[in-house]
Short mmCIF file of C-alpha atoms in Angstrom, two decimals:
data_model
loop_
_atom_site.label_atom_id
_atom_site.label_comp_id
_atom_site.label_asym_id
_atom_site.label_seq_id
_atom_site.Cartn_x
_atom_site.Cartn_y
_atom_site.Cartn_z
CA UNK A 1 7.65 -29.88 -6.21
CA UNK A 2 5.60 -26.94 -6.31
CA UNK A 3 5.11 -24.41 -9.32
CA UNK A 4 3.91 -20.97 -9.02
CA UNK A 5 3.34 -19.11 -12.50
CA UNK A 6 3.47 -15.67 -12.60
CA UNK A 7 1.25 -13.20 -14.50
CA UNK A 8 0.15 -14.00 -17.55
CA UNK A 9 1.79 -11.64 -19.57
CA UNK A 10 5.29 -12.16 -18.44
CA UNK A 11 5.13 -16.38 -19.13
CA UNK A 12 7.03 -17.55 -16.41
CA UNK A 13 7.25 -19.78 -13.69
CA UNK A 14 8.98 -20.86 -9.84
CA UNK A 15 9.51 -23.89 -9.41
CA UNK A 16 10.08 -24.75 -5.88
CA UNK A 17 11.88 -28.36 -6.07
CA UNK A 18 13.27 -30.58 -2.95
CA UNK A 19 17.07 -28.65 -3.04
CA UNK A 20 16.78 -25.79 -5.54
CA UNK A 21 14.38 -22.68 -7.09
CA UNK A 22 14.11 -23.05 -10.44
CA UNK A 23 12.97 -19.76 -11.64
CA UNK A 24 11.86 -19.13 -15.59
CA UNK A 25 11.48 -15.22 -16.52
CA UNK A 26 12.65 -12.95 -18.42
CA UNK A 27 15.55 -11.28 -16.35
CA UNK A 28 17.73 -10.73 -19.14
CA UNK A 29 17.67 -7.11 -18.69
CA UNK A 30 20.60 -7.12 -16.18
CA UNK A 31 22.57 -7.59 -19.04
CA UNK A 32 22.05 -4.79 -21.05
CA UNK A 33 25.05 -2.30 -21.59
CA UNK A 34 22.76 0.71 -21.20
CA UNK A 35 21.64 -0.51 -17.57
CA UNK A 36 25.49 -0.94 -16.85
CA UNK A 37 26.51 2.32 -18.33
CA UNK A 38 23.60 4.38 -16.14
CA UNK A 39 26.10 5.74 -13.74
CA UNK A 40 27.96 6.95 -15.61
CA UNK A 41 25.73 9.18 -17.81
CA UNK A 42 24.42 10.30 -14.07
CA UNK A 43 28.54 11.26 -13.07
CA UNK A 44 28.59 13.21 -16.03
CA UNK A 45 25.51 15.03 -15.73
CA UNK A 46 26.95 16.15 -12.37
CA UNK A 47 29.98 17.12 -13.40
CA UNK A 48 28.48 19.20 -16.11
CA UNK A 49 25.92 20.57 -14.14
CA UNK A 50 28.33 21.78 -11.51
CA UNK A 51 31.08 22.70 -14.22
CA UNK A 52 28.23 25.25 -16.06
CA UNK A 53 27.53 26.07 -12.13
CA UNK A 54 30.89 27.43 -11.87
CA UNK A 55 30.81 29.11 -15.61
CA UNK A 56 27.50 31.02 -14.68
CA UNK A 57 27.88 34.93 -13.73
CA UNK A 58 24.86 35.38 -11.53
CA UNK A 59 25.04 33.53 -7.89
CA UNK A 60 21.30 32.13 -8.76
CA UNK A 61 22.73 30.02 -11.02
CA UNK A 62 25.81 29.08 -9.50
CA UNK A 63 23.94 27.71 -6.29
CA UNK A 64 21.21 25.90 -8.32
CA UNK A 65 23.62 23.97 -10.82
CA UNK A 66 25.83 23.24 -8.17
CA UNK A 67 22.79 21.64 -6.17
CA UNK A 68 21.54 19.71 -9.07
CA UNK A 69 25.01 18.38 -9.80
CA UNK A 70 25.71 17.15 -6.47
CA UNK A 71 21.90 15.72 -6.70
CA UNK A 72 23.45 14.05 -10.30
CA UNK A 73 26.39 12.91 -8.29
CA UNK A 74 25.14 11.37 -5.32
CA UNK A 75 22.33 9.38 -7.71
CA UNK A 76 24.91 6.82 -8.55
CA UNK A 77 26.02 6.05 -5.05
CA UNK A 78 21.94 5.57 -3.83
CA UNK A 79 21.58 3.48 -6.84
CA UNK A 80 24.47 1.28 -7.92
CA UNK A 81 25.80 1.30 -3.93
CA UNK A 82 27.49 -2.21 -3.39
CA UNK A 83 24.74 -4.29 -2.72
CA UNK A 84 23.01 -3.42 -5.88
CA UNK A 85 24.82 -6.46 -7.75
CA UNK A 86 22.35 -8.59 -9.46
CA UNK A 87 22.30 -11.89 -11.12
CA UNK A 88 19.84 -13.52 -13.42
CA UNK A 89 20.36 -17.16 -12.61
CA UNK A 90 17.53 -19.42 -13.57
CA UNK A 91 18.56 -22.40 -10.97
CA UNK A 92 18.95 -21.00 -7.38
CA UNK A 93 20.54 -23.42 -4.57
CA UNK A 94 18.89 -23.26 -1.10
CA UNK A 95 22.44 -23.46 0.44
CA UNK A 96 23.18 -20.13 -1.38
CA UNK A 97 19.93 -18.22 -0.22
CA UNK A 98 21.30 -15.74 2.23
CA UNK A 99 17.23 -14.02 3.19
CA UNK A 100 14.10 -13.47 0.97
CA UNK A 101 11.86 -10.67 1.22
CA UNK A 102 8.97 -9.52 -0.76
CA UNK A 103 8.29 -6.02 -2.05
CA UNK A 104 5.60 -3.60 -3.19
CA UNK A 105 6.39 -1.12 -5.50
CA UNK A 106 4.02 1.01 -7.99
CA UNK A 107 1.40 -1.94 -6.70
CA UNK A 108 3.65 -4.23 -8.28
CA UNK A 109 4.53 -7.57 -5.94
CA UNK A 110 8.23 -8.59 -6.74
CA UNK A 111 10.74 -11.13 -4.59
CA UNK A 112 14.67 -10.76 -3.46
CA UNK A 113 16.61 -12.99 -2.83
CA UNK A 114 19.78 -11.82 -1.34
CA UNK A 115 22.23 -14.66 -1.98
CA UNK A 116 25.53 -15.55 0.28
CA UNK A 117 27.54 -13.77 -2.39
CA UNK A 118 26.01 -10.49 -1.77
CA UNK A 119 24.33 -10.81 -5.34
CA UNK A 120 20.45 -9.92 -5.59
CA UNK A 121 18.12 -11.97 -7.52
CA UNK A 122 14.85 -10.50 -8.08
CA UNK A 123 11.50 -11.76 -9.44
CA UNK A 124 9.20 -10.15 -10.87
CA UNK A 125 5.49 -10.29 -11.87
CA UNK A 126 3.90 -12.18 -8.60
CA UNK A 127 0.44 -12.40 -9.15
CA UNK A 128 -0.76 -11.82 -5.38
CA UNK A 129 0.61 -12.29 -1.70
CA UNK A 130 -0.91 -15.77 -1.88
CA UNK A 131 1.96 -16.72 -4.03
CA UNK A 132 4.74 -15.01 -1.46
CA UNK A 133 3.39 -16.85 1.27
CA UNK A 134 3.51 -19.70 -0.42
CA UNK A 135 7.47 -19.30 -1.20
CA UNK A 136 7.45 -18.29 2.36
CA UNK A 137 6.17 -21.15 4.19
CA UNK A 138 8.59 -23.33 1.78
CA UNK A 139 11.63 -20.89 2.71
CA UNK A 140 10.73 -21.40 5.96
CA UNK A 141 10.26 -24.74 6.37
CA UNK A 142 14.12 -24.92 4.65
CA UNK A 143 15.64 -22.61 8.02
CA UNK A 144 15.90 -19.45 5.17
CA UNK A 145 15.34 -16.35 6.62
CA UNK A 146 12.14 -14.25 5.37
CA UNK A 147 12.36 -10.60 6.09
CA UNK A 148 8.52 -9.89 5.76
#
């Protein structure tokens, strides 16, 4: 069993046992009803961007809010498409790891794993690549496909 702890503000670890990932953060957020009800505040910005689009007397204003509400509209679909579902699970089953990939963003080193129910489980707070090829060689060594 190896464990990997990850920065030292977040407090948690990945546990990388003989048949499982045992994985202790804070991933609660997935939960919240305001990251659930996003979409919807963006489908209504749309539609009231392109409704006051339509309202508007001067063709300036009827081409820009009609641009920003289709911009509002199509937010939603880039964002929440259908592989956006995520799970928090703390105990992940090596039979139900579909890939793994690590990612970069805002210098920030995070880890997906795309499960065989087209769920997403991400990680967060990896303290340096060191740790992702560590998951990596264990992945690998289990036949689980690593994207990067």
């Amino acid at each position: 069993m190896t464990t990997i702890a990850l920065k030292s503000f977040a407090g948690g670890t990945i546990e990388l046992k003989e048949d499982r990932i045992a994985l202790d953060d804070k991933s609660s957020r997935m939960n919240k009803g305001l990251f659930q009800l996003y979409p919807f505040l963006f489908l209504f910005a749309g539609a009231y961007q392109i409704y006051t689009g339509m309202m508007s007397e001067r063709e300036n204003q009827l081409i820009m809010h009609t641009i920003a509400g289709v911009m509002f509209l199509t937010i939603p679909a880039m964002l929440y498409h259908s592989n956006f579902i995520r799970t928090n699970k703390k105990t992940i089953e090596l039979h139900e790891i579909e890939n793994a990939k690590m990612k970069k963003i805002f210098g920030e080193i995070l880890i997906d794993f795309t499960l065989k129910d087209n769920t997403t489980r991400r990680v967060y707070n990896i303290k340096s690549k060191a740790d992702w090829q560590v998951v990596k060689t264990y992945l690998e060594e289990k036949k689980i496909i690593c994207l990067n």
